[in-house]
Tab-separated table of C-alpha atoms in Angstrom:
chain	number	residue	atom	x	y	z
A	19	MET	CA	39.186	-37.532	-20.447
A	20	SER	CA	38.693	-38.949	-16.964
A	21	THR	CA	36.628	-36.796	-14.650
A	22	GLN	CA	37.657	-38.584	-11.458
A	23	SER	CA	40.469	-36.126	-10.608
A	24	ASN	CA	38.566	-33.062	-11.747
A	25	LYS	CA	37.012	-30.414	-9.538
A	26	ILE	CA	33.589	-29.304	-10.717
A	27	LEU	CA	31.732	-26.135	-9.760
A	28	VAL	CA	27.958	-26.536	-9.907
A	29	THR	CA	25.608	-23.550	-9.797
A	30	GLY	CA	21.861	-23.695	-9.236
A	31	VAL	CA	22.012	-26.640	-6.834
A	32	THR	CA	18.906	-25.598	-4.871
A	33	GLY	CA	16.691	-25.919	-7.968
A	34	LEU	CA	14.685	-28.967	-9.044
A	35	VAL	CA	17.325	-30.006	-11.560
A	36	GLY	CA	20.401	-28.958	-9.620
A	37	ALA	CA	19.557	-30.692	-6.348
A	38	ARG	CA	18.986	-34.009	-8.117
A	39	LEU	CA	21.988	-33.700	-10.409
A	40	LEU	CA	24.383	-32.768	-7.603
A	41	ARG	CA	23.356	-35.820	-5.593
A	42	ARG	CA	24.081	-38.065	-8.569
A	43	LEU	CA	27.421	-36.432	-9.319
A	44	VAL	CA	28.527	-36.845	-5.716
A	45	GLU	CA	27.305	-40.447	-5.614
A	46	ALA	CA	29.386	-41.104	-8.738
A	47	GLY	CA	32.475	-39.953	-6.842
A	48	LEU	CA	32.971	-36.628	-8.582
A	49	ASP	CA	34.636	-33.810	-6.662
A	50	CYS	CA	32.037	-31.048	-6.626
A	51	ARG	CA	31.964	-27.542	-5.211
A	52	VAL	CA	28.805	-25.432	-5.139
A	53	LEU	CA	27.898	-21.761	-5.176
A	54	VAL	CA	24.904	-21.088	-2.926
A	55	ARG	CA	23.221	-17.950	-1.642
A	56	HIS	CA	22.807	-19.041	1.972
A	57	GLU	CA	24.623	-21.273	4.460
A	58	LYS	CA	21.432	-23.278	4.972
A	59	ASP	CA	21.519	-24.301	1.287
A	60	VAL	CA	24.859	-26.101	1.579
A	61	PRO	CA	24.454	-29.833	0.838
A	62	THR	CA	25.965	-32.173	3.408
A	63	GLY	CA	29.604	-32.924	2.736
A	64	VAL	CA	29.925	-30.747	-0.372
A	65	PRO	CA	32.341	-27.788	-0.227
A	66	ALA	CA	30.449	-24.564	-0.780
A	67	VAL	CA	31.085	-20.918	-1.484
A	68	VAL	CA	28.346	-18.662	-0.140
A	69	GLY	CA	27.456	-15.906	-2.568
A	70	ASP	CA	25.758	-15.404	-5.909
A	71	LEU	CA	26.501	-14.642	-9.543
A	72	PHE	CA	26.709	-10.919	-8.771
A	73	ASP	CA	29.281	-11.240	-5.999
A	74	PRO	CA	32.718	-10.953	-7.686
A	75	VAL	CA	34.639	-12.066	-4.594
A	76	ALA	CA	32.512	-15.195	-4.144
A	77	LEU	CA	32.649	-15.960	-7.873
A	78	ALA	CA	36.435	-15.726	-7.924
A	79	GLU	CA	36.649	-18.106	-4.966
A	80	ALA	CA	34.094	-20.485	-6.466
A	81	VAL	CA	35.852	-20.931	-9.807
A	82	GLN	CA	39.441	-20.971	-8.549
A	83	GLY	CA	41.141	-24.250	-9.433
A	84	VAL	CA	38.123	-25.884	-11.063
A	85	SER	CA	38.406	-28.005	-14.194
A	86	ASP	CA	34.716	-27.852	-15.110
A	87	ILE	CA	31.691	-25.644	-14.494
A	88	ILE	CA	28.131	-26.952	-14.686
A	89	HIS	CA	25.989	-23.840	-14.852
A	90	LEU	CA	22.367	-24.572	-13.952
A	91	ALA	CA	21.411	-21.379	-12.109
A	92	ALA	CA	18.503	-19.680	-13.909
A	93	VAL	CA	15.210	-17.923	-13.313
A	94	PHE	CA	12.236	-19.322	-15.209
A	95	ARG	CA	8.633	-19.100	-14.018
A	96	THR	CA	8.133	-15.503	-12.957
A	97	PRO	CA	6.377	-12.523	-14.544
A	98	ASP	CA	9.440	-10.416	-13.621
A	99	THR	CA	11.162	-10.287	-17.008
A	100	GLU	CA	13.846	-7.941	-15.714
A	101	LEU	CA	14.838	-10.535	-13.124
A	102	ILE	CA	14.891	-13.270	-15.787
A	103	TRP	CA	17.238	-11.277	-18.015
A	104	LYS	CA	19.453	-10.177	-15.139
A	105	SER	CA	19.833	-13.696	-13.746
A	106	ASN	CA	20.110	-15.651	-16.970
A	107	LEU	CA	22.164	-13.297	-19.121
A	108	GLU	CA	23.997	-10.952	-16.759
A	109	GLY	CA	24.601	-13.739	-14.255
A	110	THR	CA	26.061	-16.003	-16.921
A	111	ARG	CA	28.179	-13.120	-18.232
A	112	ALA	CA	29.607	-12.540	-14.734
A	113	LEU	CA	30.391	-16.241	-14.289
A	114	ILE	CA	32.110	-16.371	-17.686
A	115	ALA	CA	34.261	-13.381	-16.719
A	116	ALA	CA	35.282	-15.032	-13.441
A	117	VAL	CA	36.163	-18.293	-15.220
A	118	LYS	CA	38.249	-16.459	-17.837
A	119	ASP	CA	40.116	-14.711	-15.038
A	120	GLN	CA	40.583	-17.588	-12.577
A	121	ALA	CA	40.253	-20.855	-14.536
A	122	PRO	CA	40.623	-20.138	-18.266
A	123	ALA	CA	41.317	-23.777	-19.130
A	124	ALA	CA	38.083	-25.010	-17.508
A	125	ARG	CA	35.217	-26.523	-19.468
A	126	PHE	CA	32.002	-24.493	-19.104
A	127	ILE	CA	28.827	-26.582	-19.501
A	128	MET	CA	25.600	-24.597	-19.545
A	129	ALA	CA	22.066	-25.926	-19.270
A	130	SER	CA	19.661	-24.336	-21.730
A	131	THR	CA	16.192	-25.099	-23.063
A	132	SER	CA	14.566	-26.556	-26.160
A	133	ASN	CA	11.901	-23.833	-25.750
A	134	VAL	CA	14.151	-21.712	-27.961
A	135	TYR	CA	12.853	-23.338	-31.163
A	136	PRO	CA	10.097	-21.671	-33.221
A	137	ALA	CA	6.592	-23.038	-32.687
A	138	ASP	CA	5.727	-23.026	-36.380
A	139	GLN	CA	8.635	-24.855	-38.010
A	140	GLY	CA	8.132	-27.970	-40.077
A	141	ARG	CA	10.102	-30.520	-38.034
A	142	PRO	CA	11.544	-31.048	-34.556
A	143	GLY	CA	13.952	-28.345	-33.389
A	144	ARG	CA	17.549	-28.919	-34.432
A	145	GLU	CA	20.684	-27.361	-32.987
A	146	ASP	CA	21.548	-25.499	-36.189
A	147	ASP	CA	18.091	-23.903	-36.521
A	148	ALA	CA	17.862	-20.135	-36.372
A	149	VAL	CA	16.312	-19.163	-33.052
A	150	ALA	CA	14.815	-15.846	-31.987
A	151	PRO	CA	12.325	-16.605	-29.203
A	152	GLN	CA	10.097	-13.786	-27.978
A	153	GLN	CA	9.484	-14.937	-24.399
A	154	ALA	CA	11.950	-13.711	-21.795
A	155	TYR	CA	13.174	-17.089	-20.531
A	156	PRO	CA	14.192	-18.715	-23.846
A	157	ALA	CA	15.338	-15.365	-25.256
A	158	SER	CA	17.629	-14.796	-22.272
A	159	LYS	CA	18.976	-18.327	-22.633
A	160	VAL	CA	19.793	-17.788	-26.322
A	161	ALA	CA	21.616	-14.584	-25.406
A	162	ALA	CA	23.548	-16.386	-22.655
A	163	GLU	CA	24.439	-19.207	-25.057
A	164	GLN	CA	25.857	-16.628	-27.459
A	165	GLU	CA	27.946	-15.042	-24.705
A	166	LEU	CA	29.413	-18.440	-23.881
A	167	ARG	CA	30.065	-19.380	-27.506
A	168	GLU	CA	31.978	-16.125	-28.022
A	169	SER	CA	33.876	-16.323	-24.715
A	170	GLY	CA	36.976	-18.146	-25.942
A	171	LEU	CA	36.418	-20.810	-23.265
A	172	THR	CA	35.899	-24.504	-23.888
A	173	TRP	CA	32.124	-24.754	-23.750
A	174	ALA	CA	29.094	-27.003	-24.222
A	175	VAL	CA	25.421	-26.049	-24.210
A	176	LEU	CA	22.873	-28.746	-23.375
A	177	ARG	CA	19.311	-27.847	-24.359
A	178	PHE	CA	16.843	-29.747	-22.198
A	179	PRO	CA	13.138	-30.283	-22.909
A	180	PHE	CA	10.469	-30.835	-20.227
A	181	VAL	CA	12.275	-32.328	-17.198
A	182	TYR	CA	10.442	-34.675	-14.833
A	183	GLY	CA	10.753	-37.443	-12.245
A	184	ASP	CA	12.324	-38.032	-8.822
A	185	GLY	CA	9.281	-36.584	-7.095
A	186	ASP	CA	9.818	-33.084	-8.494
A	187	GLY	CA	6.084	-32.522	-9.163
A	188	HIS	CA	6.789	-30.976	-12.575
A	189	LEU	CA	4.801	-33.469	-14.627
A	190	GLU	CA	1.958	-33.340	-12.112
A	191	ASP	CA	1.682	-29.632	-12.904
A	192	LEU	CA	1.463	-30.248	-16.651
A	193	PRO	CA	-2.361	-30.214	-16.928
A	194	LYS	CA	-2.310	-26.747	-15.358
A	195	TYR	CA	0.246	-25.512	-17.908
A	196	ALA	CA	-1.714	-27.107	-20.756
A	197	LEU	CA	-4.940	-25.398	-19.760
A	198	ALA	CA	-3.242	-22.031	-19.268
A	199	GLY	CA	-1.484	-22.325	-22.621
A	200	LYS	CA	-4.568	-23.714	-24.383
A	201	TRP	CA	-2.455	-26.559	-25.706
A	202	HIS	CA	-4.084	-29.064	-28.025
A	203	PRO	CA	-4.284	-32.433	-26.210
A	204	ALA	CA	-2.732	-34.205	-29.217
A	205	MET	CA	0.385	-32.045	-29.066
A	206	ARG	CA	3.417	-34.149	-28.268
A	207	MET	CA	6.315	-33.005	-26.145
A	208	SER	CA	9.924	-34.091	-25.755
A	209	THR	CA	10.857	-35.063	-22.195
A	210	ILE	CA	13.874	-36.051	-20.114
A	211	HIS	CA	14.108	-37.722	-16.708
A	212	HIS	CA	16.415	-36.325	-14.032
A	213	ARG	CA	18.479	-39.517	-14.239
A	214	ASP	CA	19.339	-38.653	-17.815
A	215	ILE	CA	20.237	-35.077	-17.034
A	216	ALA	CA	23.040	-36.812	-15.126
A	217	THR	CA	23.670	-39.213	-18.032
A	218	ALA	CA	24.110	-36.242	-20.352
A	219	MET	CA	26.301	-34.289	-17.935
A	220	HIS	CA	28.636	-37.236	-17.364
A	221	LEU	CA	29.043	-37.472	-21.135
A	222	ALA	CA	29.612	-33.727	-21.508
A	223	LEU	CA	32.323	-33.876	-18.841
A	224	THR	CA	34.319	-36.263	-21.081
A	225	GLY	CA	34.630	-33.552	-23.710
A	226	VAL	CA	32.644	-35.143	-26.539
A	227	MET	CA	30.187	-32.227	-26.544
A	228	ASP	CA	32.848	-29.516	-26.441
A	229	ASP	CA	32.077	-26.446	-28.578
A	230	ARG	CA	28.626	-27.764	-29.453
A	231	ILE	CA	25.002	-27.047	-28.697
A	232	VAL	CA	23.336	-30.416	-28.058
A	233	ASN	CA	19.648	-31.273	-27.660
A	234	ILE	CA	19.043	-33.843	-24.937
A	235	ALA	CA	15.782	-35.840	-24.927
A	236	ASP	CA	14.497	-39.342	-24.306
A	237	GLU	CA	13.242	-41.680	-26.999
A	238	ALA	CA	9.486	-41.084	-27.031
A	239	PRO	CA	7.766	-37.707	-27.238
A	240	THR	CA	4.347	-38.203	-25.673
A	241	SER	CA	1.051	-36.410	-26.156
A	242	ILE	CA	-0.107	-33.875	-23.594
A	243	TYR	CA	-3.321	-35.886	-23.217
A	244	GLU	CA	-1.410	-39.091	-22.331
A	245	LEU	CA	1.002	-37.306	-20.015
A	246	ALA	CA	-1.874	-35.769	-18.089
A	247	GLN	CA	-3.496	-39.194	-17.735
A	248	LEU	CA	-0.267	-40.698	-16.418
A	249	VAL	CA	-0.289	-38.284	-13.489
A	250	GLY	CA	-4.017	-38.586	-12.817
A	251	GLY	CA	-5.006	-35.430	-14.666
A	252	GLN	CA	-7.692	-35.093	-17.296
A	253	LEU	CA	-7.695	-32.878	-20.357
A	254	GLU	CA	-10.631	-32.406	-22.659
A	255	SER	CA	-10.205	-34.513	-25.783
A	256	SER	CA	-10.270	-32.983	-29.249
A	257	ALA	CA	-10.211	-34.096	-32.882
A	258	GLU	CA	-9.619	-30.572	-34.167
A	259	PRO	CA	-6.604	-30.131	-36.479
A	260	LEU	CA	-3.366	-29.647	-34.619
A	261	THR	CA	-1.540	-26.469	-35.593
A	262	ASN	CA	2.244	-26.267	-35.109
A	263	PRO	CA	2.605	-30.056	-34.631
A	264	TRP	CA	6.361	-29.843	-34.006
A	265	TYR	CA	6.231	-27.287	-31.203
A	266	LEU	CA	8.086	-28.514	-28.070
A	267	LEU	CA	9.687	-31.399	-29.985
A	268	SER	CA	13.463	-31.437	-30.256
A	269	ASP	CA	15.665	-33.558	-32.509
A	270	SER	CA	18.202	-35.367	-30.318
A	271	SER	CA	19.993	-37.321	-33.058
A	272	LEU	CA	23.210	-35.342	-32.510
A	273	ALA	CA	23.311	-36.395	-28.851
A	274	ARG	CA	22.880	-40.020	-29.860
A	275	SER	CA	25.671	-39.754	-32.426
A	276	LEU	CA	27.920	-38.507	-29.606
A	277	GLY	CA	27.091	-41.501	-27.407
A	278	PHE	CA	24.112	-40.322	-25.350
A	279	GLN	CA	21.800	-43.196	-24.403
A	280	PRO	CA	18.973	-42.397	-21.993
A	281	VAL	CA	18.554	-44.793	-19.093
A	282	VAL	CA	14.876	-43.833	-18.750
A	283	ARG	CA	13.838	-44.135	-22.368
A	284	THR	CA	10.182	-43.147	-22.003
A	285	VAL	CA	7.787	-41.629	-19.499
A	286	HIS	CA	5.917	-44.946	-19.509
A	287	GLN	CA	9.086	-46.704	-18.328
A	288	ALA	CA	9.420	-44.141	-15.535
A	289	VAL	CA	5.877	-44.899	-14.391
A	290	GLN	CA	6.419	-48.678	-14.546
A	291	GLU	CA	9.671	-48.475	-12.582
A	292	LYS	CA	8.237	-46.004	-10.059
A	293	LEU	CA	10.717	-43.279	-10.966
A	294	MET	CA	8.174	-40.468	-10.945
């Protein structure tokens, strides 16, 4: 299906992922509309509805006449678990209700996380794995996924791993996360560059991911130790046995079978091509 005549609502466009994805969608000639909390957040030249996921009037206006929804709005790094659940589950539920009422034929694409997979399983996380995460962010995402899957809408869920690049500073913060989490330096992690968030979304807009959960990742999980070095950080080395060696690794073979091909295949390529 061509997306050139479609109208796409994008939520979460002031976030690290959303701001970079919206720019790429607009540059590709897609007709986008955004839902933003404040007038000052409106990107130049992009039609906007001012409101939030808990404003029924704004939601109804935002989804009216759209063919696709790209739902990125989420709360992640905060100790306020109530806010995480309200934003990620209740907010998604409200958006689903508005879409069912105003644009029931629209495709609803939701960004989720590969953090949903158990730390102690014996292989990379796969879309059909049972998931019951304990932390608020992935748990709220699983609950939101379930709401969408049961909504009766045409849907797709894209589970993203660690996102980096385009000057977002996320990878530069990795040594801090590793120290706080006491991660083993040999632990490898799936990654995806912002360019390939767009690659995946363009593919999802064609319909090939409809009614599926799909892991999106690049081609080379990299060790925490190496990633820290790439951004000028330093982690203490260790030869101790690595427990839970598949934690934070996701199996993206389904995405590849559906036609996903990352443009930035590895973090090393991103460094070489100055895409960080």
